[in-house]
Amino acid sequence: MNLLTPILQIPNSPINEERAGLLGKYFSIVTVEDLLFHLPYKFLDKSNIYPLSQVVNWVGKEAQFLGTITKVQEIGVGTPSKRLVTYFFDDNFSIQLVWFRYPKWLVNSLPLLKKVIVYGQVLEFSGSYSIAHPEISVEKDKREVGLQPVYYTSEKLISRGINQKLFRTAIHKIVFHPEFNLPSFLPEYVLVKLNLPQKLQAFRSLHFPQTLLEREKSLEMLKIEECIIMLGIQHYRKLGRESNSVGHAFSTKTELFNNFIKQSLPFPLTNAQNRVIEEIYQDMSMGKQMNRLLQGDVGSGKTIVAFLCMLIAVGNGTQSCLMAPTEILARQHFASLEKLSHKLPIQINILTGSTKKSDRERIHRMLHSGDLHILVGTHALLEDPVQFRKLGLAVIDEQHRFGVAQRGVLYKKNEIPPHILLMTATPIPRTLAMTYFADLPVSIIDELPAGRKPILTVSRKDKNRPELYAFIRDELRKGRQVYIVYPLIEESEVLTYKNVSQGWTEIQSIFPEYKVEMLHGGMNTDAKNNAMASFKNGNSQILVATTVIEVGVDVPNASIMMIENADKFGLSQLHQLRGRVGRGAEKSFCILMASEKISKDGRKRIQTMCETQDGFKISEVDLQLRGSGDVMGTRQSGSIEFRFLDPAQDSEIVELSGKILQKILDNDPNLQHPDNEPLQRGIKLKYKEAKKWSKIS
Ligand code: ADP
Ligand code: MG
């Protein structure tokens, strides 16, 4: 018997053909492996038996008590009031046992006046205690000890034999079968050193633990195993990529770059910006294709870094593109890049879904001939007719909004694959980055441009509106601009629109002396562009919008971000939105509006925003609240699936696993030592499963 054995072939198990069919249909359990991964969702603690006098300590919890049953009574008529009640007592104390729906035979089959063990959840109603639907066993018959697993199933399935006993027996038959072998992928010496169980033992105690502590230890072993294998895969993938992939070798930063730095740089770069440019340049000069992640909190100045890297590419005789997830963002990048390059001898253009046909064709031609040096755009860049003469660098902004496949298309736009720079403003906690991006080198801009003042963030309620509007008016008088953002209502575009347009009308009546623009996803492209342009060049002072402005929008004169129903937004969204202000030198404010009645998570999000502006701290809290799957998105994890590890919660295990693997590889880089053979086997096996990964992740 092995992991792939069909469940029907488990020796002496209660799984017959019909039940195997049901298990397959309702739980996708087909093989021994599937069954082992059907983990108990709780355990009944049968390790102690308590005297009834202690029942008070167990209200709301399950426990086992020793006593005697007497006086069986049926009370009430008809469901739901009809019930069966008995008294359960010992020398000092008595409680009731109650059944609401029960088979007739139960009435006469309760073991009266014998010592029995009763198990169940203790309930309390005005000072008297009871257990509903208890498990009862005669003391002498059966004295169960240890923890009993409870598996997920349903009443309907139980009536067809898929009950607790079936799961317990079948799984017991597997993990205690003398020929069942489940080799660990972790080398023996690692297990010994960390005092961890073997894998088979770990599975035994996942299902049948003696103590919860033992189960914890087993879980830890399985998590570490999973994590080390995943890190191992990333390690070899990275090595493979480094040794295989030929790329453009940009041998100098070029005159173009140097002249720009000397003559046209609009502000001195921060140390962090200089450092990451150096890192990226080094990477692009090696003759190997670069895949690098550039992380920097909102407002840290990634755009100019991207631009300077693009200049290096252009100076070296290649072309460059910058892809953004939304049209608004693409337009804004285009505007910034145009401004930065207006004195330079290079051609820049923009291509989006709304580019006119004639312009589009001209852009295609110029790209093909090499006369166009930098192309900014949206997904439209991926289309087939977009052919570069020689694409040297592709920058992808807000990379998490694109899928692996889309990036793969860019990768193939040139015979020699272009260098790829992924940019993200969503800070990724270290351990998550280790698990999801370990195969990508990362550059981090960990410093904001000088002169930024902290953004004062406050939480306010409806009753505060009069004073808030007075405050906003003061700021407007000083010449500042204001964003007011409404949540997207996911179920209904109509409702979202209604909220925003109501807000727009209201704000216009409150601030009649100012021009108020509206911006939301349902508007057509021209209307959107006009609204954005009017706000950006200062024609309008207030922008009422949905989260379409969430990413990247850059209007340094805006100093107030007011967010309506702030509790309806995710943390990283709030952080991104707040990042729209505090970009100029003015003191900026973020006002989070929320009603009294908000969820616990909503409260936590708002509190976090008021307490910190550090994107890394915020993303840690976000992870705690949401879990890593949601934060990273399934696209990010490729096909690596964790069954035990949760990178969001298990950061210590990720750190530990990283250290262990590093030590192993330091001594044995190719895992050739016989002691490391299990790990090599595990990595190979899982690598095959994960192979669907595209070349660039
Ligand atoms: P993000 O990293 O969020 O994309 P941007 O590139 O949009 O940030 O930059 C935010 C703002 O800071 C822009 O207005 C930009 O011109 C400005 N900026 C960037 N780098 C510097 C710097 N070194 N000194 C001063 N201002 C800077
Ligand atoms: Mg940006």
XYZ file of C-alpha atoms and ligand atoms in Angstrom:
725
model
C 0.000 0.000 0.000
C 1.258 3.477 -0.851
C -0.121 6.998 -1.168
C -1.628 6.332 -4.572
C -3.449 3.151 -3.576
C -7.201 3.525 -4.203
C -9.161 3.669 -0.949
C -11.111 0.591 -1.933
C -7.920 -1.440 -1.535
C -7.176 -0.506 2.066
C -7.056 -3.893 3.825
C -9.832 -4.633 6.350
C -11.396 -1.238 6.037
C -15.119 -0.427 6.125
C -14.884 1.327 2.763
C -16.925 -0.641 0.239
C -17.641 0.293 -3.330
C -20.673 2.414 -2.523
C -18.879 4.321 0.209
C -15.797 4.802 -1.934
C -18.096 6.370 -4.509
C -19.576 8.741 -1.942
C -16.165 9.721 -0.595
C -15.024 10.490 -4.119
C -18.117 12.443 -4.973
C -18.431 14.563 -1.838
C -14.847 14.897 -0.612
C -12.741 14.110 -3.707
C -11.185 11.324 -1.675
C -9.938 8.702 -4.110
C -6.537 7.596 -2.890
C -4.895 6.798 0.404
C -3.188 10.177 0.193
C -6.513 11.991 -0.146
C -7.838 10.189 2.882
C -4.789 11.044 4.981
C -5.279 14.687 4.123
C -8.866 14.593 5.300
C -7.792 15.945 8.659
C -9.912 15.962 11.788
C -11.385 19.392 12.437
C -11.420 18.807 16.173
C -10.670 16.264 18.848
C -12.768 14.951 21.666
C -10.700 15.041 24.792
C -11.191 11.674 26.418
C -8.023 11.852 28.434
C -9.700 12.901 31.658
C -12.874 12.041 33.491
C -14.169 14.683 35.858
C -16.442 14.533 38.874
C -19.787 16.231 38.289
C -19.025 18.883 40.881
C -16.589 20.330 38.336
C -19.222 20.751 35.651
C -19.231 24.528 36.268
C -15.731 24.727 34.799
C -16.866 23.236 31.519
C -19.766 25.404 30.442
C -19.651 25.766 26.658
C -16.939 23.117 26.382
C -16.870 19.365 25.967
C -15.759 17.028 28.726
C -16.245 13.589 30.211
C -17.967 12.940 33.520
C -18.518 9.872 35.646
C -21.898 9.260 37.309
C -25.184 7.393 37.261
C -28.356 7.898 35.218
C -31.842 7.678 36.642
C -35.431 8.681 35.969
C -36.011 8.794 32.210
C -38.819 11.180 31.289
C -40.424 12.295 28.059
C -41.591 15.890 28.332
C -43.611 18.057 25.958
C -45.647 17.205 22.907
C -44.563 17.340 19.269
C -41.387 18.862 17.824
C -39.693 21.053 18.785
C -40.752 20.929 22.434
C -40.869 17.161 22.915
C -37.716 15.908 24.564
C -36.216 13.096 26.593
C -34.718 14.044 29.952
C -32.788 12.061 32.537
C -30.945 12.904 35.703
C -27.230 12.254 35.827
C -25.682 12.384 39.284
C -22.852 11.411 41.565
C -22.463 11.731 45.339
C -22.372 15.489 45.285
C -24.016 16.876 42.200
C -26.653 16.314 39.570
C -27.273 17.613 36.050
C -29.727 16.831 33.270
C -29.105 14.932 30.072
C -31.399 15.966 27.241
C -32.302 14.631 23.801
C -34.484 16.618 21.431
C -34.905 14.313 18.511
C -34.313 10.738 19.378
C -35.189 7.290 18.189
C -37.918 5.479 20.202
C -35.610 2.697 21.301
C -33.422 5.129 23.191
C -36.093 5.606 25.878
C -35.754 2.033 27.067
C -32.116 1.412 26.380
C -30.389 3.950 28.626
C -28.189 2.123 31.164
C -29.982 3.118 34.360
C -28.344 3.002 37.774
C -24.998 1.839 36.471
C -21.744 3.731 36.576
C -21.466 5.436 33.176
C -19.200 7.885 31.454
C -21.015 10.743 29.790
C -19.362 12.913 27.162
C -20.647 16.139 25.664
C -20.844 19.891 25.709
C -21.990 21.399 28.993
C -24.798 23.952 28.828
C -26.060 26.246 31.534
C -29.567 27.713 31.855
C -30.161 29.947 34.854
C -27.966 28.053 37.256
C -28.781 24.511 36.205
C -26.502 22.446 34.012
C -27.210 20.006 31.238
C -25.636 18.100 28.376
C -27.616 17.673 25.168
C -27.225 14.543 23.057
C -24.376 13.121 25.152
C -22.314 10.097 24.287
C -22.799 7.505 26.976
C -20.647 4.485 27.687
C -20.853 2.007 30.511
C -17.734 2.442 32.566
C -16.646 -1.161 32.557
C -17.186 -1.624 28.795
C -15.037 0.981 27.474
C -12.775 3.491 28.989
C -11.558 5.581 26.123
C -8.406 7.511 26.589
C -6.554 10.064 24.533
C -7.928 12.371 21.895
C -10.555 11.163 19.512
C -10.541 12.695 16.026
C -13.735 14.160 14.627
C -13.983 14.391 10.840
C -16.117 16.545 8.677
C -19.095 14.701 7.230
C -22.854 15.341 7.095
C -26.057 13.829 8.497
C -26.997 12.640 5.047
C -23.659 10.935 4.491
C -23.673 9.459 7.985
C -26.943 7.723 7.142
C -25.111 6.128 4.203
C -22.220 4.887 6.299
C -19.768 7.775 5.976
C -19.555 8.212 9.736
C -16.844 8.942 12.277
C -16.147 5.289 12.741
C -15.473 4.807 9.044
C -12.907 7.595 8.936
C -11.282 6.525 12.183
C -11.051 2.865 11.221
C -9.910 3.345 7.627
C -7.251 5.907 8.507
C -6.096 3.804 11.442
C -5.710 0.844 9.082
C -3.511 2.930 6.831
C -1.164 4.595 9.266
C -0.673 1.477 11.386
C -0.359 -0.947 8.502
C 2.971 -2.770 8.825
C 3.798 -2.286 5.143
C 2.686 1.279 4.826
C 5.704 3.441 4.296
C 5.725 7.201 4.181
C 9.285 8.426 3.826
C 10.167 11.894 5.092
C 11.771 14.307 2.670
C 13.648 15.924 5.503
C 17.010 14.268 6.145
C 17.155 12.138 9.277
C 19.805 14.328 10.918
C 17.560 17.390 10.564
C 14.661 15.607 12.214
C 16.892 14.453 15.060
C 18.408 17.866 15.564
C 15.036 19.604 15.720
C 13.460 16.807 17.728
C 10.782 16.284 15.108
C 8.901 13.061 14.341
C 9.255 11.026 11.164
C 6.596 11.703 8.563
C 4.636 8.519 9.188
C 4.631 9.234 12.900
C 3.545 12.783 12.122
C 0.523 11.540 10.197
C -0.307 9.096 12.963
C -0.469 11.889 15.444
C -2.306 14.262 13.136
C -5.149 11.769 13.298
C -4.593 9.963 16.584
C -2.525 12.136 18.887
C -1.872 11.255 22.509
C -1.666 14.926 23.378
C -2.301 18.157 21.531
C 1.340 19.061 22.019
C 2.387 15.969 20.127
C 0.053 16.971 17.310
C 1.578 20.473 17.223
C 5.032 18.980 16.853
C 3.861 16.824 13.964
C 2.255 19.749 12.259
C 5.483 21.666 12.655
C 7.417 18.847 10.999
C 5.057 18.804 8.019
C 5.173 22.575 7.667
C 8.950 22.663 7.769
C 9.140 19.871 5.226
C 6.778 21.678 2.899
C 8.577 24.971 3.317
C 12.091 23.618 2.815
C 11.044 21.834 -0.353
C 9.415 24.954 -1.709
C 12.461 27.071 -0.887
C 14.616 24.386 -2.481
C 12.596 24.535 -5.684
C 12.939 28.321 -5.782
C 16.675 28.021 -5.156
C 17.253 25.669 -8.060
C 14.906 27.569 -10.283
C 16.878 30.713 -9.639
C 20.170 28.945 -10.323
C 18.748 27.506 -13.506
C 17.556 30.836 -14.674
C 20.853 32.510 -13.887
C 22.883 29.977 -15.790
C 20.611 29.531 -18.796
C 19.131 32.779 -19.747
C 20.995 34.885 -22.217
C 20.111 38.565 -22.081
C 21.199 41.955 -23.326
C 24.489 43.124 -21.816
C 24.239 46.855 -21.183
C 27.907 47.580 -20.861
C 27.688 51.243 -19.874
C 25.117 53.498 -18.339
C 25.634 55.633 -21.445
C 25.903 59.341 -22.219
C 22.149 59.623 -22.390
C 21.850 58.575 -18.773
C 24.827 60.591 -17.525
C 23.751 63.767 -19.261
C 20.285 63.477 -17.874
C 21.644 63.052 -14.354
C 23.912 66.052 -14.807
C 21.511 68.397 -16.567
C 17.880 67.438 -16.234
C 17.330 65.637 -12.955
C 14.397 67.503 -11.331
C 15.498 66.694 -7.777
C 18.414 64.954 -6.121
C 17.811 61.227 -5.905
C 17.527 59.628 -2.492
C 20.275 57.253 -1.397
C 17.843 54.395 -1.756
C 16.987 55.406 -5.327
C 20.679 55.590 -6.222
C 21.318 52.212 -4.656
C 18.519 50.394 -6.482
C 19.488 51.956 -9.814
C 22.994 50.614 -9.255
C 21.629 47.142 -8.404
C 19.423 47.097 -11.472
C 22.188 48.352 -13.718
C 24.609 45.696 -12.437
C 22.008 43.070 -13.165
C 21.411 44.349 -16.705
C 25.097 44.484 -17.506
C 25.847 40.787 -16.978
C 24.648 39.427 -20.284
C 21.972 37.430 -18.530
C 18.318 38.176 -18.642
C 17.192 40.102 -15.575
C 14.001 39.433 -13.641
C 13.972 41.781 -10.718
C 11.369 42.996 -8.304
C 11.491 46.645 -7.297
C 9.657 47.250 -4.069
C 9.013 50.677 -2.676
C 6.279 52.047 -0.540
C 3.786 54.477 -2.069
C 5.472 57.752 -2.821
C 9.003 56.398 -2.567
C 9.744 57.470 -6.139
C 9.732 54.359 -8.290
C 8.762 56.171 -11.474
C 12.013 58.067 -11.860
C 13.969 54.902 -11.086
C 12.094 53.126 -13.854
C 12.739 56.030 -16.197
C 16.476 56.057 -15.522
C 16.690 52.314 -16.136
C 14.816 52.803 -19.386
C 17.344 55.445 -20.398
C 20.128 52.934 -19.858
C 18.307 50.502 -22.133
C 17.696 53.142 -24.791
C 21.252 54.441 -24.556
C 22.442 50.923 -25.245
C 20.572 50.811 -28.518
C 17.438 48.985 -27.423
C 13.858 49.996 -26.740
C 11.908 49.997 -23.554
C 8.311 49.753 -22.449
C 6.363 50.502 -19.305
C 3.133 48.644 -18.736
C 0.551 49.807 -16.184
C -2.696 48.148 -15.114
C -5.069 51.048 -15.817
C -5.439 53.669 -18.479
C -5.328 56.488 -15.925
C -2.049 55.235 -14.561
C -0.578 54.692 -18.008
C -1.520 58.242 -18.996
C 0.024 59.622 -15.901
C 3.249 57.706 -16.408
C 3.331 58.928 -19.954
C 2.885 62.524 -18.803
C 5.690 62.195 -16.214
C 8.050 60.499 -18.649
C 7.366 63.051 -21.338
C 8.099 65.850 -18.931
C 11.307 64.196 -17.735
C 12.538 63.578 -21.255
C 11.500 66.743 -23.040
C 15.103 67.841 -23.552
C 16.343 64.393 -24.525
C 16.755 63.129 -28.086
C 14.311 60.272 -27.590
C 10.798 59.469 -28.750
C 8.128 58.420 -26.267
C 4.539 57.438 -26.925
C 1.535 55.818 -25.306
C -0.634 52.938 -26.445
C -3.875 51.954 -24.742
C -7.192 50.407 -25.662
C -8.518 53.827 -26.604
C -5.673 54.876 -28.912
C -7.098 55.837 -32.308
C -6.488 53.486 -35.202
C -4.301 55.875 -37.183
C -2.147 56.656 -34.128
C -1.975 53.014 -33.303
C -0.688 52.120 -36.751
C 1.891 54.873 -36.639
C 3.095 53.631 -33.255
C 3.367 50.084 -34.615
C 5.446 51.309 -37.514
C 7.754 53.432 -35.392
C 8.263 50.619 -32.932
C 9.120 48.269 -35.708
C 11.581 50.641 -37.328
C 13.145 51.504 -34.010
C 12.268 55.201 -34.201
C 10.167 54.963 -31.056
C 12.329 54.450 -27.991
C 9.949 54.212 -25.086
C 6.370 52.981 -25.192
C 4.065 53.407 -22.229
C 0.751 51.593 -22.109
C -1.776 49.205 -20.721
C -2.493 45.579 -21.652
C -2.634 46.916 -25.193
C 1.159 46.493 -25.275
C 0.680 42.761 -25.247
C -1.225 42.605 -28.515
C 0.339 40.846 -31.461
C 0.839 43.800 -33.808
C 3.007 45.435 -31.138
C 6.418 44.390 -32.432
C 9.595 46.041 -31.242
C 12.725 46.333 -33.287
C 14.747 45.479 -30.231
C 13.082 45.436 -26.833
C 15.713 45.691 -24.101
C 13.747 46.394 -20.944
C 10.133 45.928 -19.963
C 8.976 47.599 -16.778
C 5.728 46.387 -15.242
C 4.121 48.694 -12.708
C 1.852 47.307 -10.000
C 2.960 43.870 -11.053
C 0.438 42.048 -8.859
C -2.309 43.228 -11.159
C -0.909 41.205 -14.024
C -0.852 37.472 -14.366
C 2.169 35.336 -15.039
C 0.904 34.602 -18.533
C 0.648 38.266 -19.455
C 4.204 38.882 -18.376
C 5.197 35.861 -20.399
C 3.923 37.578 -23.533
C 6.260 40.518 -22.996
C 9.079 38.094 -22.431
C 8.595 36.766 -25.938
C 8.477 40.165 -27.632
C 12.134 39.943 -28.523
C 14.456 37.232 -29.722
C 16.776 37.869 -26.822
C 14.291 38.152 -23.971
C 14.099 41.667 -22.521
C 15.162 42.453 -18.997
C 12.118 42.615 -16.809
C 11.646 44.960 -13.914
C 8.551 44.295 -11.827
C 7.465 47.159 -9.611
C 5.220 46.902 -6.619
C 3.971 49.398 -4.085
C 2.438 46.719 -1.933
C 5.133 45.973 0.560
C 5.521 42.279 1.023
C 6.519 41.075 4.476
C 9.884 39.407 4.475
C 8.757 35.862 5.054
C 6.093 36.105 2.387
C 8.622 37.444 -0.061
C 10.808 34.482 0.875
C 8.055 32.020 0.109
C 6.664 33.601 -3.014
C 9.546 35.486 -4.569
C 12.610 33.658 -3.313
C 13.682 33.106 -6.895
C 13.518 36.790 -7.774
C 16.182 39.240 -6.708
C 14.570 42.190 -4.969
C 15.581 45.837 -4.809
C 13.959 47.872 -2.093
C 13.533 51.643 -1.915
C 13.333 51.961 1.831
C 13.460 55.723 2.090
C 11.045 58.488 1.178
C 12.252 61.672 -0.557
C 13.369 64.310 1.907
C 10.947 66.940 3.104
C 7.906 64.715 3.214
C 5.822 65.465 6.230
C 3.904 62.686 7.896
C 0.266 62.462 6.905
C -2.032 63.034 9.842
C -4.623 60.267 9.763
C -7.827 60.500 11.777
C -11.052 58.551 12.060
C -14.264 60.594 12.113
C -18.024 60.055 12.226
C -21.033 61.624 10.528
C -21.609 64.024 13.395
C -18.154 65.554 12.749
C -19.026 66.625 9.217
C -19.638 70.347 9.891
C -16.206 70.835 11.440
C -14.563 68.628 8.797
C -16.035 70.654 5.956
C -14.915 73.862 7.664
C -11.409 72.416 7.867
C -11.465 71.349 4.227
C -12.601 74.818 3.231
C -9.608 76.306 5.064
C -7.252 74.040 3.146
C -8.937 74.843 -0.171
C -8.493 78.548 0.579
C -4.772 77.923 0.976
C -4.827 76.590 -2.571
C -4.738 72.891 -1.800
C -6.785 70.154 -3.461
C -8.930 67.395 -1.994
C -9.847 63.820 -2.864
C -13.088 62.317 -1.605
C -13.311 58.589 -2.234
C -16.277 56.223 -2.128
C -16.056 52.436 -1.949
C -16.835 50.235 -4.897
C -19.936 48.258 -4.097
C -18.988 44.935 -5.532
C -22.427 43.518 -6.104
C -23.673 46.569 -7.842
C -22.110 49.056 -10.187
C -25.367 50.971 -10.088
C -25.181 51.425 -6.319
C -21.536 52.476 -6.514
C -22.412 55.010 -9.122
C -25.334 56.230 -7.043
C -23.094 56.773 -4.020
C -20.446 58.620 -5.952
C -22.824 60.807 -7.888
C -24.837 61.623 -4.762
C -21.579 62.521 -3.056
C -20.628 64.651 -6.016
C -23.907 66.598 -5.903
C -23.652 67.039 -2.159
C -20.077 68.245 -2.231
C -20.946 70.709 -4.974
C -23.671 72.189 -2.792
C -21.358 72.378 0.221
C -18.509 73.976 -1.740
C -20.308 76.030 -4.410
C -17.297 78.318 -4.809
C -15.053 75.459 -5.992
C -15.033 73.207 -9.003
C -15.754 69.567 -8.206
C -14.969 66.723 -10.629
C -16.261 63.182 -10.538
C -14.343 60.058 -11.571
C -15.515 56.454 -11.606
C -15.046 53.282 -13.572
C -18.330 53.517 -15.450
C -17.394 56.750 -17.251
C -16.067 56.638 -20.776
C -12.369 57.142 -21.400
C -12.603 60.726 -22.578
C -14.690 61.772 -19.605
C -12.249 60.052 -17.272
C -9.238 61.669 -18.875
C -10.862 65.093 -18.785
C -11.793 64.800 -15.121
C -8.318 63.635 -14.201
C -6.601 66.285 -16.281
C -8.771 69.036 -14.822
C -7.821 67.982 -11.296
C -4.191 67.458 -12.139
C -3.685 70.886 -13.670
C -5.587 72.600 -10.903
C -8.720 73.647 -12.812
C -10.791 71.753 -10.281
C -10.090 71.598 -6.578
C -12.063 68.602 -5.434
C -12.149 65.132 -6.974
C -14.980 62.833 -5.929
C -14.027 59.339 -7.031
C -14.070 55.608 -6.541
C -10.933 53.552 -6.108
C -10.011 54.101 -9.758
C -7.547 56.585 -8.298
C -6.093 54.001 -5.978
C -2.900 53.255 -7.812
C -0.255 55.652 -8.854
C -2.175 58.871 -9.316
C 0.214 61.711 -8.589
C -1.061 65.222 -7.872
C 1.444 66.726 -5.440
C -0.771 69.712 -4.616
C -3.534 67.518 -3.179
C -3.289 67.506 0.595
C -6.500 65.923 1.870
C -7.722 62.402 1.279
C -11.181 61.872 2.693
C -12.453 58.300 2.503
C -16.156 57.581 2.946
C -17.147 54.238 4.518
C -13.488 53.632 5.174
C -14.277 50.385 6.980
C -15.397 48.929 3.646
C -11.878 49.160 2.204
C -9.044 46.694 2.552
C -5.921 47.810 4.364
C -3.633 47.895 1.385
C -6.269 49.874 -0.510
C -6.467 52.415 2.293
C -2.703 52.659 2.338
C -2.571 53.163 -1.423
C -5.288 55.794 -1.255
C -3.559 57.659 1.532
C -0.409 57.557 -0.568
C -2.132 59.927 -3.015
C -1.518 62.780 -0.570
C 1.648 63.836 1.201
C 3.432 63.989 -2.158
C 4.200 67.683 -2.086
C 5.823 69.596 0.705
C 2.508 70.553 2.314
C 1.177 69.034 5.483
C -1.352 66.412 4.444
C -4.345 64.747 6.010
C -6.217 61.502 5.637
C -9.742 61.445 7.033
C -11.347 58.038 7.468
C -15.119 58.241 7.741
C -16.915 55.366 9.450
C -20.169 54.876 11.293
C -20.469 53.657 14.876
C -21.489 50.219 13.753
C -18.563 48.594 12.012
C -17.101 45.114 12.041
C -14.216 44.150 14.276
C -11.900 43.810 11.285
C -13.039 47.169 9.929
C -12.210 48.766 13.257
C -8.797 47.123 13.305
C -8.040 48.370 9.799
C -8.944 51.935 10.665
C -7.014 51.795 13.903
C -3.946 50.487 12.085
C -4.136 53.295 9.537
C -4.328 55.896 12.306
C -1.373 54.361 14.111
C 1.169 53.854 11.356
C 2.232 54.951 7.931
C 4.767 52.186 7.499
C 3.687 50.059 4.547
C 5.451 46.994 5.874
C 3.671 47.162 9.223
C 0.385 47.683 7.440
C 0.884 44.697 5.218
C 1.745 42.543 8.243
C -1.593 43.431 9.808
C -3.293 42.900 6.472
C -1.833 39.427 6.345
C -3.026 38.623 9.840
C -6.514 39.718 8.886
C -6.720 38.152 5.458
C -4.282 35.283 5.133
C -1.595 34.970 2.526
C -3.736 33.449 -0.221
C -5.828 36.572 -0.465
C -2.955 38.962 -0.117
C -0.740 37.388 -2.714
C -3.449 36.157 -5.007
C -3.314 32.703 -6.506
C -1.459 33.986 -9.515
C 1.520 34.823 -7.384
C 1.901 31.415 -5.877
C 2.024 29.730 -9.277
C 1.149 26.133 -8.760
C 2.893 25.674 -5.446
C 0.187 24.776 -3.022
C 0.690 24.546 0.669
C -1.289 21.984 2.579
C 0.055 22.746 6.012
C 2.072 25.934 5.802
C 0.394 29.306 5.950
C 3.159 31.782 5.121
C 1.104 34.573 6.683
C 0.861 32.940 10.086
C 3.967 30.786 10.080
C 6.655 33.388 9.580
C 8.882 31.796 12.227
C 8.755 28.481 10.428
C 9.633 30.169 7.145
C 12.660 31.862 8.739
C 13.765 28.622 10.376
C 13.332 26.619 7.181
C 15.345 29.174 5.236
C 18.212 28.823 7.697
C 18.115 25.035 7.687
C 18.121 24.856 3.900
C 20.957 27.356 3.665
C 23.059 25.255 6.012
C 22.367 22.071 4.086
C 23.231 23.739 0.765
C 26.384 25.315 2.159
C 27.722 21.838 2.863
C 26.244 20.055 -0.093
C 25.167 22.432 -2.904
C 23.832 19.681 -5.160
C 22.332 17.538 -2.420
C 24.473 14.595 -3.461
C 25.350 13.293 -0.042
C 23.338 10.124 0.711
C 22.000 11.774 3.895
C 20.425 14.482 1.787
C 18.972 12.113 -0.772
C 15.419 12.356 0.657
C 15.445 16.116 0.255
C 16.715 15.905 -3.296
C 13.948 13.417 -4.071
C 11.304 15.650 -2.492
C 12.416 18.707 -4.419
C 12.447 16.831 -7.715
C 9.019 15.372 -7.094
C 7.405 18.681 -6.178
C 9.274 20.535 -8.890
C 7.472 18.434 -11.451
C 4.141 19.334 -9.895
C 5.042 23.010 -9.894
C 6.358 23.043 -13.408
C 3.388 24.827 -14.855
C 5.126 27.969 -13.687
C 6.021 30.276 -16.460
C 9.649 31.177 -16.922
C 9.101 34.504 -15.306
C 7.137 34.461 -12.139
P 5.701 55.736 -6.351
O 6.874 55.005 -5.793
O 4.527 55.686 -5.437
O 5.373 55.332 -7.757
P 6.324 58.248 -7.584
O 7.347 57.746 -8.492
O 4.966 58.528 -8.141
O 6.141 57.256 -6.345
O 6.876 59.504 -6.819
C 6.108 60.207 -5.890
C 6.374 61.688 -5.958
O 7.661 61.973 -5.420
C 6.392 62.241 -7.360
O 5.748 63.500 -7.343
C 7.868 62.363 -7.684
O 8.121 63.385 -8.599
C 8.456 62.703 -6.332
N 9.845 62.257 -6.141
C 10.383 61.079 -6.510
N 11.674 60.988 -6.137
C 11.972 62.134 -5.507
C 13.167 62.662 -4.887
N 14.299 61.971 -4.852
N 13.087 63.895 -4.330
C 11.940 64.590 -4.347
N 10.792 64.173 -4.918
C 10.796 62.957 -5.495
Mg 3.857 54.585 -8.887
